[in-house]
GROMACS .gro file of C-alpha atoms in nm:
model
  398
    1MET     CA    1   2.299   1.888   7.493
    2THR     CA    2   2.432   1.524   7.451
    3ASP     CA    3   2.732   1.345   7.562
    4GLN     CA    4   2.817   1.218   7.225
    5PRO     CA    5   3.179   1.382   7.122
    6PRO     CA    6   3.150   1.677   6.842
    7PRO     CA    7   3.271   1.473   6.486
    8PRO     CA    8   3.609   1.570   6.417
    9THR     CA    9   3.700   1.810   6.191
   10PRO     CA   10   3.873   1.646   5.844
   11SER     CA   11   4.234   1.726   5.769
   12PRO     CA   12   4.401   1.856   5.525
   13GLY     CA   13   4.525   1.585   5.311
   14SER     CA   14   4.287   1.295   5.452
   15GLY     CA   15   4.072   1.287   5.086
   16GLU     CA   16   3.729   1.404   5.249
   17PRO     CA   17   3.600   1.661   5.187
   18ASP     CA   18   3.528   1.965   5.457
   19PRO     CA   19   3.177   2.122   5.313
   20SER     CA   20   3.322   2.479   5.457
   21SER     CA   21   3.603   2.499   5.265
   22PRO     CA   22   3.602   2.752   4.937
   23ALA     CA   23   3.671   2.550   4.638
   24GLY     CA   24   4.049   2.529   4.552
   25SER     CA   25   4.100   2.498   4.949
   26PRO     CA   26   4.250   2.232   5.129
   27GLY     CA   27   4.015   1.902   5.186
   28GLN     CA   28   3.873   1.951   4.901
   29PHE     CA   29   3.788   1.684   4.626
   30GLY     CA   30   3.929   1.767   4.252
   31PRO     CA   31   4.209   2.038   4.157
   32PRO     CA   32   4.238   2.327   4.259
   33PRO     CA   33   4.060   2.606   4.016
   34GLY     CA   34   4.270   2.594   3.672
   35TRP     CA   35   4.382   2.284   3.691
   36GLY     CA   36   4.289   1.972   3.453
   37PRO     CA   37   4.435   1.740   3.250
   38GLY     CA   38   4.699   1.851   2.926
   39ALA     CA   39   4.826   2.178   3.108
   40PRO     CA   40   4.928   2.305   3.462
   41PRO     CA   41   4.750   2.537   3.690
   42ALA     CA   42   4.796   2.890   3.567
   43GLY     CA   43   5.152   3.069   3.667
   44GLN     CA   44   5.302   2.742   3.649
   45ALA     CA   45   5.535   2.612   3.377
   46GLY     CA   46   5.629   2.249   3.584
   47PRO     CA   47   5.523   1.983   3.789
   48PRO     CA   48   5.358   2.080   4.150
   49PRO     CA   49   5.622   2.161   4.398
   50GLY     CA   50   5.807   1.934   4.567
   51TRP     CA   51   5.731   1.619   4.273
   52GLY     CA   52   5.991   1.557   4.079
   53SER     CA   53   6.166   1.250   3.910
   54GLY     CA   54   6.132   1.155   4.297
   55ALA     CA   55   5.899   1.040   4.544
   56PRO     CA   56   5.585   1.235   4.499
   57PRO     CA   57   5.549   1.515   4.798
   58ALA     CA   58   5.442   1.414   5.164
   59GLY     CA   59   5.042   1.342   5.208
   60GLN     CA   60   5.031   1.242   4.789
   61ALA     CA   61   4.997   0.909   4.721
   62GLY     CA   62   5.084   0.978   4.338
   63PRO     CA   63   5.097   1.207   4.054
   64PRO     CA   64   4.836   1.452   4.004
   65PRO     CA   65   4.590   1.411   3.735
   66GLY     CA   66   4.797   1.467   3.392
   67TRP     CA   67   5.146   1.449   3.521
   68ASP     CA   68   5.337   1.181   3.279
   69ALA     CA   69   5.675   1.103   3.545
   70ALA     CA   70   5.852   0.909   3.235
   71GLN     CA   71   5.829   1.258   3.028
   72GLY     CA   72   5.867   1.498   3.254
   73ALA     CA   73   5.563   1.697   3.062
   74TRP     CA   74   5.179   1.708   3.113
   75GLY     CA   75   4.969   1.529   2.848
   76ALA     CA   76   4.624   1.430   2.835
   77ALA     CA   77   4.404   1.234   3.188
   78PRO     CA   78   4.312   0.890   3.105
   79PRO     CA   79   3.953   0.843   3.161
   80PRO     CA   80   3.894   0.693   3.523
   81GLN     CA   81   3.855   0.303   3.548
   82GLY     CA   82   3.454   0.189   3.377
   83TRP     CA   83   3.421   0.518   3.197
   84VAL     CA   84   3.271   0.388   2.852
   85PHE     CA   85   3.154   0.592   2.569
   86PRO     CA   86   2.859   0.670   2.518
   87PRO     CA   87   2.800   0.752   2.896
   88THR     CA   88   2.571   0.565   3.092
   89GLY     CA   89   2.520   0.776   3.393
   90GLY     CA   90   2.676   0.545   3.588
   91TYR     CA   91   2.544   0.236   3.534
   92PRO     CA   92   2.702  -0.088   3.407
   93PRO     CA   93   2.662  -0.073   3.069
   94GLY     CA   94   2.362  -0.238   2.895
   95SER     CA   95   2.192  -0.168   3.207
   96GLY     CA   96   2.059   0.091   3.382
   97PRO     CA   97   1.700   0.261   3.342
   98TYR     CA   98   1.713   0.215   2.947
   99GLY     CA   99   1.916  -0.086   2.920
  100GLY     CA  100   2.086  -0.090   2.634
  101GLN     CA  101   1.924   0.123   2.379
  102PRO     CA  102   2.041   0.161   1.973
  103TRP     CA  103   2.251   0.467   1.905
  104TYR     CA  104   1.944   0.525   1.583
  105PRO     CA  105   1.598   0.674   1.621
  106GLY     CA  106   1.419   0.329   1.532
  107PRO     CA  107   1.439   0.038   1.259
  108PRO     CA  108   1.553   0.098   0.907
  109VAL     CA  109   1.231   0.168   0.646
  110GLY     CA  110   1.110  -0.094   0.517
  111TRP     CA  111   1.252  -0.371   0.799
  112TYR     CA  112   1.015  -0.571   1.021
  113PRO     CA  113   1.045  -0.811   1.303
  114PRO     CA  114   1.110  -1.145   1.274
  115GLY     CA  115   0.779  -1.337   1.259
  116TYR     CA  116   0.558  -1.000   1.218
  117GLY     CA  117   0.422  -1.139   0.967
  118PHE     CA  118   0.576  -0.879   0.674
  119ASP     CA  119   0.781  -0.954   0.413
  120PRO     CA  120   0.925  -0.664   0.236
  121ASN     CA  121   0.950  -0.876  -0.049
  122ASP     CA  122   0.653  -1.070  -0.123
  123ALA     CA  123   0.494  -1.068  -0.469
  124LEU     CA  124   0.150  -0.956  -0.418
  125VAL     CA  125   0.074  -0.742  -0.066
  126THR     CA  126   0.225  -0.415  -0.018
  127PRO     CA  127   0.312  -0.366   0.354
  128PRO     CA  128   0.300  -0.079   0.542
  129GLY     CA  129   0.538   0.197   0.465
  130ALA     CA  130   0.624   0.084   0.113
  131GLY     CA  131   0.428   0.372  -0.092
  132ILE     CA  132   0.320   0.385  -0.436
  133GLY     CA  133   0.620   0.296  -0.560
  134GLY     CA  134   0.564  -0.064  -0.370
  135TRP     CA  135   0.232  -0.008  -0.482
  136PHE     CA  136   0.380  -0.002  -0.862
  137ASN     CA  137   0.636  -0.276  -0.848
  138ARG     CA  138   0.350  -0.553  -0.719
  139CYS     CA  139   0.128  -0.429  -1.001
  140GLY     CA  140   0.375  -0.491  -1.237
  141GLY     CA  141   0.524  -0.769  -1.150
  142ALA     CA  142   0.142  -0.895  -1.147
  143LEU     CA  143   0.166  -0.829  -1.496
  144ARG     CA  144   0.466  -0.995  -1.567
  145ARG     CA  145   0.413  -1.319  -1.428
  146GLY     CA  146   0.071  -1.365  -1.536
  147TRP     CA  147   0.055  -1.206  -1.884
  148ARG     CA  148   0.038  -1.514  -2.070
  149GLN     CA  149  -0.274  -1.675  -1.905
  150LEU     CA  150  -0.440  -1.318  -1.784
  151VAL     CA  151  -0.500  -1.193  -2.165
  152PRO     CA  152  -0.655  -1.473  -2.336
  153ILE     CA  153  -0.909  -1.454  -1.984
  154MET     CA  154  -0.941  -1.107  -2.043
  155LEU     CA  155  -0.993  -1.159  -2.453
  156LEU     CA  156  -1.242  -1.407  -2.336
  157THR     CA  157  -1.457  -1.253  -2.049
  158GLN     CA  158  -1.388  -0.899  -2.126
  159VAL     CA  159  -1.317  -0.803  -2.490
  160LEU     CA  160  -1.517  -1.086  -2.682
  161PRO     CA  161  -1.803  -0.997  -2.472
  162ALA     CA  162  -1.837  -0.640  -2.466
  163ALA     CA  163  -1.774  -0.626  -2.880
  164VAL     CA  164  -2.052  -0.928  -2.944
  165LEU     CA  165  -2.294  -0.667  -2.740
  166SER     CA  166  -2.157  -0.392  -2.930
  167VAL     CA  167  -2.274  -0.520  -3.237
  168ILE     CA  168  -2.578  -0.604  -3.153
  169ALA     CA  169  -2.715  -0.278  -3.021
  170LEU     CA  170  -2.559  -0.108  -3.354
  171GLY     CA  171  -2.760  -0.370  -3.511
  172VAL     CA  172  -3.074  -0.326  -3.395
  173ASP     CA  173  -3.016   0.082  -3.314
  174PRO     CA  174  -3.321   0.240  -3.436
  175SER     CA  175  -3.171   0.631  -3.379
  176ALA     CA  176  -3.089   0.670  -3.720
  177LYS     CA  177  -3.442   0.556  -3.859
  178TRP     CA  178  -3.610   0.809  -3.634
  179ALA     CA  179  -3.368   1.059  -3.704
  180ALA     CA  180  -3.510   1.027  -4.135
  181GLN     CA  181  -3.853   1.025  -3.970
  182ALA     CA  182  -3.806   1.321  -3.788
  183GLU     CA  183  -3.704   1.543  -4.078
  184SER     CA  184  -3.986   1.478  -4.185
  185ALA     CA  185  -4.276   1.474  -3.983
  186PRO     CA  186  -4.090   1.661  -3.680
  187ALA     CA  187  -4.402   1.684  -3.436
  188ALA     CA  188  -4.475   1.287  -3.422
  189LEU     CA  189  -4.333   1.000  -3.321
  190PRO     CA  190  -4.145   0.762  -3.520
  191ASP     CA  191  -4.358   0.408  -3.629
  192ASN     CA  192  -4.349   0.170  -3.414
  193PHE     CA  193  -4.131   0.400  -3.164
  194ALA     CA  194  -4.261   0.169  -2.831
  195ALA     CA  195  -4.156  -0.134  -3.033
  196GLU     CA  196  -3.821  -0.031  -3.120
  197LEU     CA  197  -3.763   0.141  -2.823
  198GLY     CA  198  -3.826  -0.140  -2.597
  199SER     CA  199  -3.637  -0.383  -2.839
  200LEU     CA  200  -3.328  -0.200  -2.777
  201LEU     CA  201  -3.405  -0.152  -2.386
  202LEU     CA  202  -3.458  -0.535  -2.434
  203VAL     CA  203  -3.095  -0.608  -2.585
  204LEU     CA  204  -2.926  -0.328  -2.374
  205ILE     CA  205  -3.035  -0.442  -2.048
  206GLY     CA  206  -3.074  -0.803  -2.120
  207GLY     CA  207  -2.752  -0.843  -2.283
  208SER     CA  208  -2.538  -0.642  -2.000
  209LEU     CA  209  -2.664  -0.915  -1.733
  210LEU     CA  210  -2.581  -1.135  -1.954
  211VAL     CA  211  -2.222  -1.013  -2.010
  212GLY     CA  212  -2.190  -0.946  -1.663
  213VAL     CA  213  -2.208  -1.341  -1.571
  214VAL     CA  214  -1.902  -1.384  -1.844
  215GLN     CA  215  -1.704  -1.054  -1.693
  216ALA     CA  216  -1.765  -1.248  -1.299
  217VAL     CA  217  -1.568  -1.529  -1.453
  218GLY     CA  218  -1.265  -1.314  -1.565
  219TRP     CA  219  -1.288  -1.125  -1.273
  220ALA     CA  220  -1.227  -1.473  -1.071
  221SER     CA  221  -1.041  -1.687  -1.284
  222GLY     CA  222  -0.767  -1.354  -1.328
  223SER     CA  223  -0.738  -1.278  -0.929
  224TRP     CA  224  -0.708  -1.643  -0.882
  225VAL     CA  225  -0.425  -1.709  -1.162
  226ILE     CA  226  -0.250  -1.377  -1.002
  227THR     CA  227  -0.233  -1.466  -0.595
  228ARG     CA  228  -0.146  -1.830  -0.705
  229GLN     CA  229   0.134  -1.728  -0.981
  230ALA     CA  230   0.286  -1.452  -0.658
  231ALA     CA  231   0.272  -1.747  -0.416
  232GLY     CA  232   0.508  -1.975  -0.651
  233GLN     CA  233   0.209  -2.203  -0.721
  234PRO     CA  234   0.097  -2.306  -1.044
  235ALA     CA  235  -0.204  -2.179  -1.237
  236SER     CA  236  -0.287  -2.325  -1.580
  237LEU     CA  237  -0.560  -2.130  -1.790
  238GLU     CA  238  -0.790  -2.472  -1.777
  239ALA     CA  239  -0.803  -2.462  -1.411
  240ALA     CA  240  -0.822  -2.054  -1.397
  241LEU     CA  241  -1.117  -2.077  -1.623
  242ARG     CA  242  -1.294  -2.377  -1.339
  243TYR     CA  243  -1.231  -2.109  -1.030
  244GLY     CA  244  -1.408  -1.869  -1.254
  245LEU     CA  245  -1.675  -2.074  -1.359
  246ARG     CA  246  -1.685  -2.188  -1.010
  247ARG     CA  247  -1.736  -1.874  -0.829
  248ALA     CA  248  -1.893  -1.623  -1.168
  249LEU     CA  249  -2.198  -1.657  -0.993
  250GLY     CA  250  -2.177  -1.534  -0.659
  251LEU     CA  251  -1.926  -1.280  -0.758
  252TRP     CA  252  -2.205  -1.172  -0.989
  253GLY     CA  253  -2.461  -1.119  -0.796
  254TRP     CA  254  -2.239  -0.864  -0.543
  255THR     CA  255  -2.139  -0.694  -0.905
  256LEU     CA  256  -2.508  -0.616  -0.961
  257LEU     CA  257  -2.606  -0.539  -0.600
  258VAL     CA  258  -2.315  -0.281  -0.642
  259SER     CA  259  -2.369  -0.149  -0.946
  260LEU     CA  260  -2.732  -0.091  -0.878
  261LEU     CA  261  -2.610   0.137  -0.537
  262ILE     CA  262  -2.344   0.346  -0.798
  263GLY     CA  263  -2.660   0.408  -1.033
  264VAL     CA  264  -2.892   0.541  -0.809
  265GLY     CA  265  -2.589   0.736  -0.644
  266VAL     CA  266  -2.530   0.884  -0.978
  267CYS     CA  267  -2.890   0.956  -1.031
  268PHE     CA  268  -2.870   1.220  -0.697
  269CYS     CA  269  -2.667   1.460  -0.842
  270VAL     CA  270  -2.339   1.255  -1.018
  271LEU     CA  271  -2.139   1.305  -0.655
  272PRO     CA  272  -2.336   1.028  -0.421
  273GLY     CA  273  -2.260   0.765  -0.737
  274VAL     CA  274  -1.877   0.919  -0.789
  275TYR     CA  275  -1.841   0.829  -0.356
  276LEU     CA  276  -2.006   0.479  -0.408
  277ALA     CA  277  -1.801   0.366  -0.672
  278PHE     CA  278  -1.483   0.410  -0.484
  279ALA     CA  279  -1.642   0.281  -0.144
  280LEU     CA  280  -1.753  -0.031  -0.306
  281SER     CA  281  -1.429  -0.070  -0.506
  282MET     CA  282  -1.304  -0.358  -0.241
  283ALA     CA  283  -1.690  -0.574  -0.245
  284GLY     CA  284  -1.564  -0.788  -0.527
  285PRO     CA  285  -1.209  -0.897  -0.383
  286VAL     CA  286  -1.340  -0.932  -0.052
  287TYR     CA  287  -1.609  -1.173  -0.174
  288LEU     CA  288  -1.353  -1.364  -0.309
  289PHE     CA  289  -1.153  -1.361  -0.079
  290GLU     CA  290  -1.358  -1.347   0.227
  291ARG     CA  291  -1.682  -1.465   0.138
  292HIS     CA  292  -1.854  -1.242   0.395
  293ASN     CA  293  -2.008  -0.880   0.416
  294PRO     CA  294  -1.827  -0.754   0.076
  295ILE     CA  295  -2.073  -0.411   0.080
  296GLY     CA  296  -1.954  -0.321   0.491
  297ARG     CA  297  -1.607  -0.451   0.432
  298SER     CA  298  -1.557  -0.236   0.137
  299PHE     CA  299  -1.713   0.064   0.370
  300ARG     CA  300  -1.476  -0.009   0.587
  301MET     CA  301  -1.166  -0.015   0.411
  302PHE     CA  302  -1.270   0.271   0.260
  303HIS     CA  303  -1.332   0.500   0.582
  304ASP     CA  304  -1.043   0.312   0.811
  305ARG     CA  305  -0.792   0.455   0.536
  306LEU     CA  306  -0.943   0.667   0.312
  307GLY     CA  307  -0.612   0.867   0.142
  308LEU     CA  308  -0.469   0.518   0.076
  309LEU     CA  309  -0.757   0.349  -0.056
  310LEU     CA  310  -0.868   0.678  -0.286
  311GLY     CA  311  -0.511   0.765  -0.421
  312ARG     CA  312  -0.439   0.415  -0.544
  313VAL     CA  313  -0.871   0.328  -0.673
  314ALA     CA  314  -0.814   0.689  -0.825
  315LEU     CA  315  -0.510   0.560  -1.059
  316VAL     CA  316  -0.695   0.251  -1.166
  317ALA     CA  317  -1.006   0.489  -1.250
  318LEU     CA  318  -0.781   0.684  -1.464
  319ALA     CA  319  -0.594   0.445  -1.650
  320VAL     CA  320  -0.957   0.313  -1.661
  321ILE     CA  321  -1.116   0.611  -1.845
  322VAL     CA  322  -0.843   0.755  -2.032
  323VAL     CA  323  -0.823   0.386  -2.236
  324SER     CA  324  -1.201   0.366  -2.254
  325VAL     CA  325  -1.258   0.728  -2.332
  326VAL     CA  326  -0.961   0.675  -2.631
  327SER     CA  327  -1.142   0.329  -2.775
  328SER     CA  328  -1.547   0.445  -2.774
  329SER     CA  329  -1.450   0.748  -2.961
  330LEU     CA  330  -1.238   0.538  -3.249
  331GLU     CA  331  -1.527   0.262  -3.247
  332GLY     CA  332  -1.768   0.590  -3.320
  333VAL     CA  333  -1.537   0.733  -3.583
  334GLY     CA  334  -1.452   0.415  -3.719
  335THR     CA  335  -1.832   0.326  -3.765
  336SER     CA  336  -2.003   0.654  -3.872
  337ALA     CA  337  -1.751   0.625  -4.223
  338PHE     CA  338  -2.018   0.298  -4.300
  339GLY     CA  339  -2.323   0.534  -4.296
  340THR     CA  340  -2.627   0.592  -4.061
  341ASP     CA  341  -2.712   0.187  -4.115
  342PRO     CA  342  -2.364  -0.002  -4.180
  343PHE     CA  343  -2.593  -0.339  -4.219
  344ALA     CA  344  -2.776  -0.166  -4.495
  345SER     CA  345  -2.549  -0.380  -4.694
  346PRO     CA  346  -2.298  -0.669  -4.645
  347GLY     CA  347  -1.981  -0.480  -4.738
  348THR     CA  348  -2.054  -0.188  -4.454
  349ALA     CA  349  -2.170  -0.476  -4.173
  350ALA     CA  350  -1.855  -0.623  -4.211
  351GLY     CA  351  -1.662  -0.286  -4.136
  352ALA     CA  352  -1.805  -0.207  -3.878
  353VAL     CA  353  -1.788  -0.566  -3.744
  354VAL     CA  354  -1.396  -0.502  -3.811
  355VAL     CA  355  -1.398  -0.205  -3.662
  356ILE     CA  356  -1.551  -0.338  -3.366
  357GLY     CA  357  -1.353  -0.579  -3.253
  358ILE     CA  358  -1.012  -0.404  -3.298
  359THR     CA  359  -1.131  -0.163  -3.065
  360ALA     CA  360  -1.274  -0.384  -2.827
  361VAL     CA  361  -0.882  -0.483  -2.826
  362LEU     CA  362  -0.759  -0.163  -2.807
  363ALA     CA  363  -0.948  -0.112  -2.408
  364LEU     CA  364  -0.790  -0.443  -2.301
  365PRO     CA  365  -0.508  -0.223  -2.098
  366ALA     CA  366  -0.856  -0.118  -1.921
  367HIS     CA  367  -0.956  -0.464  -1.834
  368LEU     CA  368  -0.594  -0.562  -1.680
  369ALA     CA  369  -0.530  -0.236  -1.527
  370GLN     CA  370  -0.853  -0.271  -1.341
  371MET     CA  371  -0.823  -0.623  -1.248
  372ILE     CA  372  -0.469  -0.626  -1.174
  373GLY     CA  373  -0.479  -0.263  -0.939
  374LEU     CA  374  -0.829  -0.338  -0.694
  375LEU     CA  375  -0.671  -0.686  -0.635
  376VAL     CA  376  -0.333  -0.546  -0.531
  377THR     CA  377  -0.502  -0.254  -0.353
  378TYR     CA  378  -0.645  -0.515  -0.175
  379ALA     CA  379  -0.368  -0.708  -0.013
  380GLU     CA  380  -0.213  -0.429   0.101
  381GLN     CA  381  -0.554  -0.267   0.280
  382ARG     CA  382  -0.561  -0.654   0.408
  383ALA     CA  383  -0.123  -0.570   0.520
  384HIS     CA  384  -0.288  -0.269   0.746
  385GLU     CA  385  -0.571  -0.434   0.958
  386ALA     CA  386  -0.309  -0.725   1.021
  387PRO     CA  387   0.026  -0.942   0.881
  388VAL     CA  388  -0.082  -1.102   0.558
  389ASN     CA  389   0.146  -1.291   0.298
  390THR     CA  390   0.088  -1.439  -0.047
  391ALA     CA  391   0.050  -1.737   0.098
  392GLY     CA  392  -0.240  -1.714   0.316
  393LEU     CA  393  -0.412  -1.503   0.007
  394ALA     CA  394  -0.410  -1.830  -0.179
  395ALA     CA  395  -0.542  -2.016   0.085
  396GLU     CA  396  -0.855  -1.841   0.116
  397LEU     CA  397  -0.921  -1.839  -0.257
  398GLY     CA  398  -0.994  -2.171  -0.190
   0.00000   0.00000   0.00000
């Protein structure tokens, strides 16, 4: 029991809903069943009874939704005040729980927020998401910009030392003499076998070490040229060679260690050597740019982005193998035309030297592909770790 009076029952036409009223009955908000904009209720051909060109029926403040009094016909009901598209769920436009959200799933491919550190037009660094096409474009751009400096550097530090070593190895190679002696005395070792074998190994190992130092000069010089030109900085041939001489010994030492690890891996059923060759492919660029823990950093780059680095390095390795096999095959065929001992006469010796020189020059694309491809791959790996650009990489080279 309470002394409060019962709540008043809303009267029809008061504008307040009656919860007990069925849909379409008096007192309910909204039009009755069948009523909608653009058409009269079912069974009604015109305006509701009592509505005409004059005043509205009693208890109704205005025309029903959809009725155009000027035309005397039904038309499309105007949207309610404040209605917008897309709908905002009752919130003003630009507010609400999600604010002003864009009506697309995300930013376009290749777009990066301002100040984030990525430049989709960077000449050396392939930004994340650019794919293999971006990598190829930057490799080609590096070759187009720097071939005038890169070709002489590679000829002096890669092609010429390799050709000289091949000529010396061919001159001291005793295999033709051993083959002739084996025909006459198959069960006996050739004369001076140990001394000749030692001389051959000394030439091959010692010559390879010296050639490695010269090649390190070329690797450092070429990396300096590619990076500075991509950053829009001057890069002359003389300055590049001076930089290469300054960094050659350190790069050669790490390259020698990497070569020993790969050689040991090859001794264990070849596959470990192949794995190490891929996993340590970034050691040279890491030393030049970071000068700290090249082997560990290269391993981490390889395992952090296995598919990406494996694909890039595989393309570089394929180009190097194809060009090297072709040039080596041509060298073998060409020198065999001058007999088992080409240095027996000046004429055959000169012919063998010319063949070796030509085939060494044919291997020039392999040297360029290896240096450019690995350097661009390293820059892409750095971009996946943190925002970086060519100017920053050029500053790291020193």
